[in-house]
């Protein structure tokens, strides 16, 4: 799967909703009801971060839930890519990009949303064939003004900013022409997940899904 093909697939994922939930699953029994709540609220693209021991099992549990598109976040190594694809991930997200990671995604046929935070990083990935990127860490790297500034000389590249994005500042990002969607963890806060408040999470998802872009 070439970088161009990966970006084409990643664009379709990003166009599903204004927000892609960035999810940390600590208990695999939470995975299916969490996914169902987010999907019911209007957020079908789900990024499960590989930050917990049960993350891959969570992806397996979410993979076949109707209406959803589960992906793996925090891909760092080729082994992560292979494991995520085997677990049922339909796309991958990384905080940055390396040649080995990119090669692994090509070999495994996993669409990658690679991370970039500077013009040079964006140019390098664009040169490789990627035109849909994760902008990370968004707020720490200058926020919406930085993405707007990068878009002036490099309008061919579109972004999904992640890192410090919240309901309060999401519109700053989503209003930009080179932003397809944004990644955010506020729609699945740990307190609600641990308490099993799926109705509360569905309400947060519906609020995020209604954001204009």
PDB file of C-alpha atoms in Angstrom:
ATOM      1  CA  UNK A   1       0.000   0.000   0.000  1.00  0.00           C
ATOM      2  CA  UNK A   2       1.738   3.173  -1.178  1.00  0.00           C
ATOM      3  CA  UNK A   3       1.820   6.381   0.877  1.00  0.00           C
ATOM      4  CA  UNK A   4      -0.538   7.935  -1.684  1.00  0.00           C
ATOM      5  CA  UNK A   5      -3.022   5.088  -1.195  1.00  0.00           C
ATOM      6  CA  UNK A   6      -2.639   5.345   2.567  1.00  0.00           C
ATOM      7  CA  UNK A   7      -3.402   9.057   2.558  1.00  0.00           C
ATOM      8  CA  UNK A   8      -6.430   8.509   0.332  1.00  0.00           C
ATOM      9  CA  UNK A   9      -7.790   6.005   2.847  1.00  0.00           C
ATOM     10  CA  UNK A  10      -6.843   8.218   5.809  1.00  0.00           C
ATOM     11  CA  UNK A  11      -8.704  11.140   4.238  1.00  0.00           C
ATOM     12  CA  UNK A  12     -11.880   9.052   4.124  1.00  0.00           C
ATOM     13  CA  UNK A  13     -11.474   8.231   7.811  1.00  0.00           C
ATOM     14  CA  UNK A  14     -10.921  11.894   8.686  1.00  0.00           C
ATOM     15  CA  UNK A  15     -14.008  12.927   6.738  1.00  0.00           C
ATOM     16  CA  UNK A  16     -16.309  10.663   8.776  1.00  0.00           C
ATOM     17  CA  UNK A  17     -16.732  13.198  11.624  1.00  0.00           C
ATOM     18  CA  UNK A  18     -15.210  16.436  12.945  1.00  0.00           C
ATOM     19  CA  UNK A  19     -13.559  14.633  15.871  1.00  0.00           C
ATOM     20  CA  UNK A  20     -11.650  11.364  16.092  1.00  0.00           C
ATOM     21  CA  UNK A  21     -11.778  10.137  19.707  1.00  0.00           C
ATOM     22  CA  UNK A  22      -8.334   9.380  21.128  1.00  0.00           C
ATOM     23  CA  UNK A  23      -9.047   6.454  23.433  1.00  0.00           C
ATOM     24  CA  UNK A  24      -7.123   4.859  26.292  1.00  0.00           C
ATOM     25  CA  UNK A  25      -8.675   1.521  27.288  1.00  0.00           C
ATOM     26  CA  UNK A  26      -7.575   0.155  30.668  1.00  0.00           C
ATOM     27  CA  UNK A  27     -10.153  -2.651  30.941  1.00  0.00           C
ATOM     28  CA  UNK A  28     -11.040  -4.659  27.843  1.00  0.00           C
ATOM     29  CA  UNK A  29     -14.622  -5.117  29.079  1.00  0.00           C
ATOM     30  CA  UNK A  30     -15.088  -1.385  28.515  1.00  0.00           C
ATOM     31  CA  UNK A  31     -14.057  -1.543  24.853  1.00  0.00           C
ATOM     32  CA  UNK A  32     -17.291  -2.623  23.153  1.00  0.00           C
ATOM     33  CA  UNK A  33     -19.721  -0.426  25.143  1.00  0.00           C
ATOM     34  CA  UNK A  34     -17.366   2.544  24.779  1.00  0.00           C
ATOM     35  CA  UNK A  35     -17.209   2.086  21.016  1.00  0.00           C
ATOM     36  CA  UNK A  36     -20.981   1.724  20.784  1.00  0.00           C
ATOM     37  CA  UNK A  37     -21.515   4.923  22.794  1.00  0.00           C
ATOM     38  CA  UNK A  38     -19.130   6.954  20.641  1.00  0.00           C
ATOM     39  CA  UNK A  39     -20.589   5.595  17.406  1.00  0.00           C
ATOM     40  CA  UNK A  40     -24.138   6.255  18.610  1.00  0.00           C
ATOM     41  CA  UNK A  41     -23.100   9.822  19.364  1.00  0.00           C
ATOM     42  CA  UNK A  42     -21.874  10.311  15.807  1.00  0.00           C
ATOM     43  CA  UNK A  43     -18.137   9.612  16.055  1.00  0.00           C
ATOM     44  CA  UNK A  44     -17.452   6.424  14.055  1.00  0.00           C
ATOM     45  CA  UNK A  45     -13.655   6.714  13.668  1.00  0.00           C
ATOM     46  CA  UNK A  46     -11.995   5.450  16.856  1.00  0.00           C
ATOM     47  CA  UNK A  47      -8.285   5.739  17.652  1.00  0.00           C
ATOM     48  CA  UNK A  48      -7.303   3.247  20.342  1.00  0.00           C
ATOM     49  CA  UNK A  49      -3.879   4.190  21.664  1.00  0.00           C
ATOM     50  CA  UNK A  50      -1.368   1.396  22.229  1.00  0.00           C
ATOM     51  CA  UNK A  51      -0.570   2.658  25.714  1.00  0.00           C
ATOM     52  CA  UNK A  52      -2.090  -0.104  27.843  1.00  0.00           C
ATOM     53  CA  UNK A  53      -1.578  -3.879  28.016  1.00  0.00           C
ATOM     54  CA  UNK A  54      -5.117  -4.530  26.772  1.00  0.00           C
ATOM     55  CA  UNK A  55      -5.057  -2.082  23.842  1.00  0.00           C
ATOM     56  CA  UNK A  56      -4.796  -4.742  21.148  1.00  0.00           C
ATOM     57  CA  UNK A  57      -7.593  -6.767  22.744  1.00  0.00           C
ATOM     58  CA  UNK A  58      -9.667  -3.577  22.846  1.00  0.00           C
ATOM     59  CA  UNK A  59      -9.119  -3.112  19.102  1.00  0.00           C
ATOM     60  CA  UNK A  60     -10.239  -6.714  18.544  1.00  0.00           C
ATOM     61  CA  UNK A  61     -13.370  -6.066  20.595  1.00  0.00           C
ATOM     62  CA  UNK A  62     -14.197  -2.912  18.624  1.00  0.00           C
ATOM     63  CA  UNK A  63     -13.249  -4.156  15.161  1.00  0.00           C
ATOM     64  CA  UNK A  64     -16.597  -5.667  14.210  1.00  0.00           C
ATOM     65  CA  UNK A  65     -18.953  -3.206  15.886  1.00  0.00           C
ATOM     66  CA  UNK A  66     -21.426  -1.967  13.317  1.00  0.00           C
ATOM     67  CA  UNK A  67     -20.900   1.549  12.049  1.00  0.00           C
ATOM     68  CA  UNK A  68     -17.412   1.909  13.490  1.00  0.00           C
ATOM     69  CA  UNK A  69     -13.923   2.263  12.032  1.00  0.00           C
ATOM     70  CA  UNK A  70     -11.309   1.342  14.605  1.00  0.00           C
ATOM     71  CA  UNK A  71      -7.681   2.348  14.303  1.00  0.00           C
ATOM     72  CA  UNK A  72      -4.522   2.047  16.369  1.00  0.00           C
ATOM     73  CA  UNK A  73      -2.783   5.086  17.790  1.00  0.00           C
ATOM     74  CA  UNK A  74       0.741   5.540  19.128  1.00  0.00           C
ATOM     75  CA  UNK A  75       2.316   3.317  16.480  1.00  0.00           C
ATOM     76  CA  UNK A  76       6.054   3.513  17.136  1.00  0.00           C
ATOM     77  CA  UNK A  77       7.628   0.399  15.618  1.00  0.00           C
ATOM     78  CA  UNK A  78       7.079  -2.061  12.764  1.00  0.00           C
ATOM     79  CA  UNK A  79       6.012  -4.601  15.406  1.00  0.00           C
ATOM     80  CA  UNK A  80       3.257  -2.211  16.506  1.00  0.00           C
ATOM     81  CA  UNK A  81       2.029  -1.958  12.924  1.00  0.00           C
ATOM     82  CA  UNK A  82       1.938  -5.707  12.438  1.00  0.00           C
ATOM     83  CA  UNK A  83       0.174  -6.315  15.746  1.00  0.00           C
ATOM     84  CA  UNK A  84      -2.383  -3.555  15.126  1.00  0.00           C
ATOM     85  CA  UNK A  85      -3.244  -4.894  11.671  1.00  0.00           C
ATOM     86  CA  UNK A  86      -3.587  -8.432  13.039  1.00  0.00           C
ATOM     87  CA  UNK A  87      -5.912  -7.146  15.779  1.00  0.00           C
ATOM     88  CA  UNK A  88      -8.256  -5.635  13.201  1.00  0.00           C
ATOM     89  CA  UNK A  89      -7.175  -2.008  13.013  1.00  0.00           C
ATOM     90  CA  UNK A  90      -8.315  -0.333   9.792  1.00  0.00           C
ATOM     91  CA  UNK A  91      -5.917   2.612  10.088  1.00  0.00           C
ATOM     92  CA  UNK A  92      -2.915   3.671  12.132  1.00  0.00           C
ATOM     93  CA  UNK A  93      -1.773   6.902  13.748  1.00  0.00           C
ATOM     94  CA  UNK A  94       1.739   7.784  14.847  1.00  0.00           C
ATOM     95  CA  UNK A  95       3.135  10.773  16.760  1.00  0.00           C
ATOM     96  CA  UNK A  96       5.898  11.093  14.175  1.00  0.00           C
ATOM     97  CA  UNK A  97       7.299   9.058  11.311  1.00  0.00           C
ATOM     98  CA  UNK A  98      10.344   6.929  10.579  1.00  0.00           C
ATOM     99  CA  UNK A  99      11.376   5.114   7.425  1.00  0.00           C
ATOM    100  CA  UNK A 100      10.925   1.730   9.120  1.00  0.00           C
ATOM    101  CA  UNK A 101       7.430   2.620  10.325  1.00  0.00           C
ATOM    102  CA  UNK A 102       6.400   3.850   6.891  1.00  0.00           C
ATOM    103  CA  UNK A 103       7.808   0.703   5.266  1.00  0.00           C
ATOM    104  CA  UNK A 104       5.894  -1.481   7.724  1.00  0.00           C
ATOM    105  CA  UNK A 105       2.619   0.254   6.875  1.00  0.00           C
ATOM    106  CA  UNK A 106       3.315  -0.241   3.176  1.00  0.00           C
ATOM    107  CA  UNK A 107       4.055  -3.945   3.749  1.00  0.00           C
ATOM    108  CA  UNK A 108       1.051  -4.560   6.010  1.00  0.00           C
ATOM    109  CA  UNK A 109      -1.368  -2.490   3.935  1.00  0.00           C
ATOM    110  CA  UNK A 110      -2.316  -0.306   6.900  1.00  0.00           C
ATOM    111  CA  UNK A 111      -3.267   3.311   6.098  1.00  0.00           C
ATOM    112  CA  UNK A 112      -1.082   5.592   8.200  1.00  0.00           C
ATOM    113  CA  UNK A 113      -1.742   9.060   9.548  1.00  0.00           C
ATOM    114  CA  UNK A 114       1.863  10.050  10.293  1.00  0.00           C
ATOM    115  CA  UNK A 115       2.679  12.836  12.697  1.00  0.00           C
ATOM    116  CA  UNK A 116       4.477  16.075  11.878  1.00  0.00           C
ATOM    117  CA  UNK A 117       4.973  19.354  13.719  1.00  0.00           C
ATOM    118  CA  UNK A 118       7.293  21.428  11.519  1.00  0.00           C
ATOM    119  CA  UNK A 119       7.377  22.566   7.907  1.00  0.00           C
ATOM    120  CA  UNK A 120      10.410  20.363   7.246  1.00  0.00           C
ATOM    121  CA  UNK A 121       8.644  17.281   8.618  1.00  0.00           C
ATOM    122  CA  UNK A 122       5.565  18.073   6.543  1.00  0.00           C
ATOM    123  CA  UNK A 123       7.699  18.539   3.423  1.00  0.00           C
ATOM    124  CA  UNK A 124       9.537  15.257   3.973  1.00  0.00           C
ATOM    125  CA  UNK A 125       6.301  13.289   4.351  1.00  0.00           C
ATOM    126  CA  UNK A 126       4.727  15.066   1.387  1.00  0.00           C
ATOM    127  CA  UNK A 127       7.774  14.183  -0.684  1.00  0.00           C
ATOM    128  CA  UNK A 128       7.232  10.544   0.308  1.00  0.00           C
ATOM    129  CA  UNK A 129       3.641  10.700  -0.914  1.00  0.00           C
ATOM    130  CA  UNK A 130       1.637  11.545   2.210  1.00  0.00           C
ATOM    131  CA  UNK A 131      -0.772  14.482   1.946  1.00  0.00           C
ATOM    132  CA  UNK A 132      -2.915  13.766   5.044  1.00  0.00           C
ATOM    133  CA  UNK A 133      -0.982  14.111   8.306  1.00  0.00           C
ATOM    134  CA  UNK A 134      -1.463  14.264  12.030  1.00  0.00           C
ATOM    135  CA  UNK A 135      -0.281  17.602  13.452  1.00  0.00           C
ATOM    136  CA  UNK A 136       1.177  16.724  16.847  1.00  0.00           C
ATOM    137  CA  UNK A 137       1.499  17.964  19.516  1.00  0.00           C
ATOM    138  CA  UNK A 138      -0.935  20.561  18.232  1.00  0.00           C
ATOM    139  CA  UNK A 139      -1.202  23.112  21.025  1.00  0.00           C
ATOM    140  CA  UNK A 140       2.440  22.790  22.085  1.00  0.00           C
ATOM    141  CA  UNK A 141       3.529  23.285  18.463  1.00  0.00           C
ATOM    142  CA  UNK A 142       1.720  26.578  17.966  1.00  0.00           C
ATOM    143  CA  UNK A 143      -1.893  25.470  17.656  1.00  0.00           C
ATOM    144  CA  UNK A 144      -4.218  26.615  14.909  1.00  0.00           C
ATOM    145  CA  UNK A 145      -2.017  29.604  13.913  1.00  0.00           C
ATOM    146  CA  UNK A 146       0.873  27.222  13.185  1.00  0.00           C
ATOM    147  CA  UNK A 147      -1.255  24.979  10.956  1.00  0.00           C
ATOM    148  CA  UNK A 148      -2.615  28.024   9.160  1.00  0.00           C
ATOM    149  CA  UNK A 149       0.924  29.314   8.603  1.00  0.00           C
ATOM    150  CA  UNK A 150       2.147  25.960   7.244  1.00  0.00           C
ATOM    151  CA  UNK A 151      -0.859  25.842   4.923  1.00  0.00           C
ATOM    152  CA  UNK A 152       0.210  29.012   3.134  1.00  0.00           C
ATOM    153  CA  UNK A 153       3.303  27.540   1.412  1.00  0.00           C
ATOM    154  CA  UNK A 154       2.129  23.884   1.571  1.00  0.00           C
ATOM    155  CA  UNK A 155      -1.623  23.959   0.778  1.00  0.00           C
ATOM    156  CA  UNK A 156      -1.501  20.444  -0.694  1.00  0.00           C
ATOM    157  CA  UNK A 157      -1.345  18.856   2.774  1.00  0.00           C
ATOM    158  CA  UNK A 158      -4.328  18.397   5.086  1.00  0.00           C
ATOM    159  CA  UNK A 159      -4.161  17.784   8.829  1.00  0.00           C
ATOM    160  CA  UNK A 160      -5.764  16.130  11.822  1.00  0.00           C
ATOM    161  CA  UNK A 161      -4.433  18.139  14.787  1.00  0.00           C
ATOM    162  CA  UNK A 162      -4.121  16.208  18.040  1.00  0.00           C
ATOM    163  CA  UNK A 163      -2.683  17.115  21.416  1.00  0.00           C
ATOM    164  CA  UNK A 164      -4.366  19.722  23.564  1.00  0.00           C
ATOM    165  CA  UNK A 165      -7.452  19.943  21.379  1.00  0.00           C
ATOM    166  CA  UNK A 166     -10.633  20.432  23.403  1.00  0.00           C
ATOM    167  CA  UNK A 167     -14.232  21.440  22.923  1.00  0.00           C
ATOM    168  CA  UNK A 168     -13.159  24.994  23.785  1.00  0.00           C
ATOM    169  CA  UNK A 169     -10.582  25.363  20.991  1.00  0.00           C
ATOM    170  CA  UNK A 170     -11.747  22.759  18.449  1.00  0.00           C
ATOM    171  CA  UNK A 171     -13.441  25.366  16.262  1.00  0.00           C
ATOM    172  CA  UNK A 172     -10.147  27.253  15.919  1.00  0.00           C
ATOM    173  CA  UNK A 173      -8.746  24.196  14.154  1.00  0.00           C
ATOM    174  CA  UNK A 174     -11.835  22.970  12.297  1.00  0.00           C
ATOM    175  CA  UNK A 175     -12.384  26.366  10.691  1.00  0.00           C
ATOM    176  CA  UNK A 176      -9.072  26.111   8.808  1.00  0.00           C
ATOM    177  CA  UNK A 177      -9.215  24.963   5.153  1.00  0.00           C
ATOM    178  CA  UNK A 178      -6.310  22.545   5.618  1.00  0.00           C
ATOM    179  CA  UNK A 179      -7.858  20.772   8.644  1.00  0.00           C
ATOM    180  CA  UNK A 180     -10.054  17.740   7.948  1.00  0.00           C
ATOM    181  CA  UNK A 181     -10.835  16.826  11.551  1.00  0.00           C
ATOM    182  CA  UNK A 182      -9.222  16.891  14.985  1.00  0.00           C
ATOM    183  CA  UNK A 183      -8.291  14.220  17.487  1.00  0.00           C
ATOM    184  CA  UNK A 184      -9.469  14.606  21.056  1.00  0.00           C
ATOM    185  CA  UNK A 185      -9.635  12.626  24.277  1.00  0.00           C
ATOM    186  CA  UNK A 186     -12.274  14.747  26.018  1.00  0.00           C
ATOM    187  CA  UNK A 187     -15.114  12.749  24.432  1.00  0.00           C
ATOM    188  CA  UNK A 188     -14.041   9.620  26.341  1.00  0.00           C
ATOM    189  CA  UNK A 189     -12.738  10.863  29.709  1.00  0.00           C
ATOM    190  CA  UNK A 190     -11.292   8.225  31.999  1.00  0.00           C
ATOM    191  CA  UNK A 191     -13.718   9.070  34.807  1.00  0.00           C
ATOM    192  CA  UNK A 192     -16.763   8.286  32.660  1.00  0.00           C
ATOM    193  CA  UNK A 193     -15.176   5.195  31.131  1.00  0.00           C
ATOM    194  CA  UNK A 194     -14.245   3.740  34.515  1.00  0.00           C
ATOM    195  CA  UNK A 195     -17.726   4.400  35.895  1.00  0.00           C
ATOM    196  CA  UNK A 196     -19.403   2.942  32.817  1.00  0.00           C
ATOM    197  CA  UNK A 197     -21.308   6.131  32.061  1.00  0.00           C
ATOM    198  CA  UNK A 198     -21.940   5.275  28.419  1.00  0.00           C
ATOM    199  CA  UNK A 199     -24.872   7.692  28.160  1.00  0.00           C
ATOM    200  CA  UNK A 200     -22.595  10.508  29.305  1.00  0.00           C
ATOM    201  CA  UNK A 201     -19.986   9.569  26.716  1.00  0.00           C
ATOM    202  CA  UNK A 202     -22.631   9.369  23.991  1.00  0.00           C
ATOM    203  CA  UNK A 203     -23.739  12.897  24.917  1.00  0.00           C
ATOM    204  CA  UNK A 204     -20.152  14.201  24.703  1.00  0.00           C
ATOM    205  CA  UNK A 205     -19.762  12.474  21.339  1.00  0.00           C
ATOM    206  CA  UNK A 206     -22.962  14.028  20.004  1.00  0.00           C
ATOM    207  CA  UNK A 207     -21.755  17.470  21.089  1.00  0.00           C
ATOM    208  CA  UNK A 208     -18.447  16.924  19.288  1.00  0.00           C
ATOM    209  CA  UNK A 209     -20.119  15.479  16.198  1.00  0.00           C
ATOM    210  CA  UNK A 210     -22.165  18.652  15.872  1.00  0.00           C
ATOM    211  CA  UNK A 211     -19.100  20.887  15.611  1.00  0.00           C
ATOM    212  CA  UNK A 212     -19.028  22.798  12.311  1.00  0.00           C
ATOM    213  CA  UNK A 213     -16.196  22.336   9.837  1.00  0.00           C
TER     214      UNK A 213
END
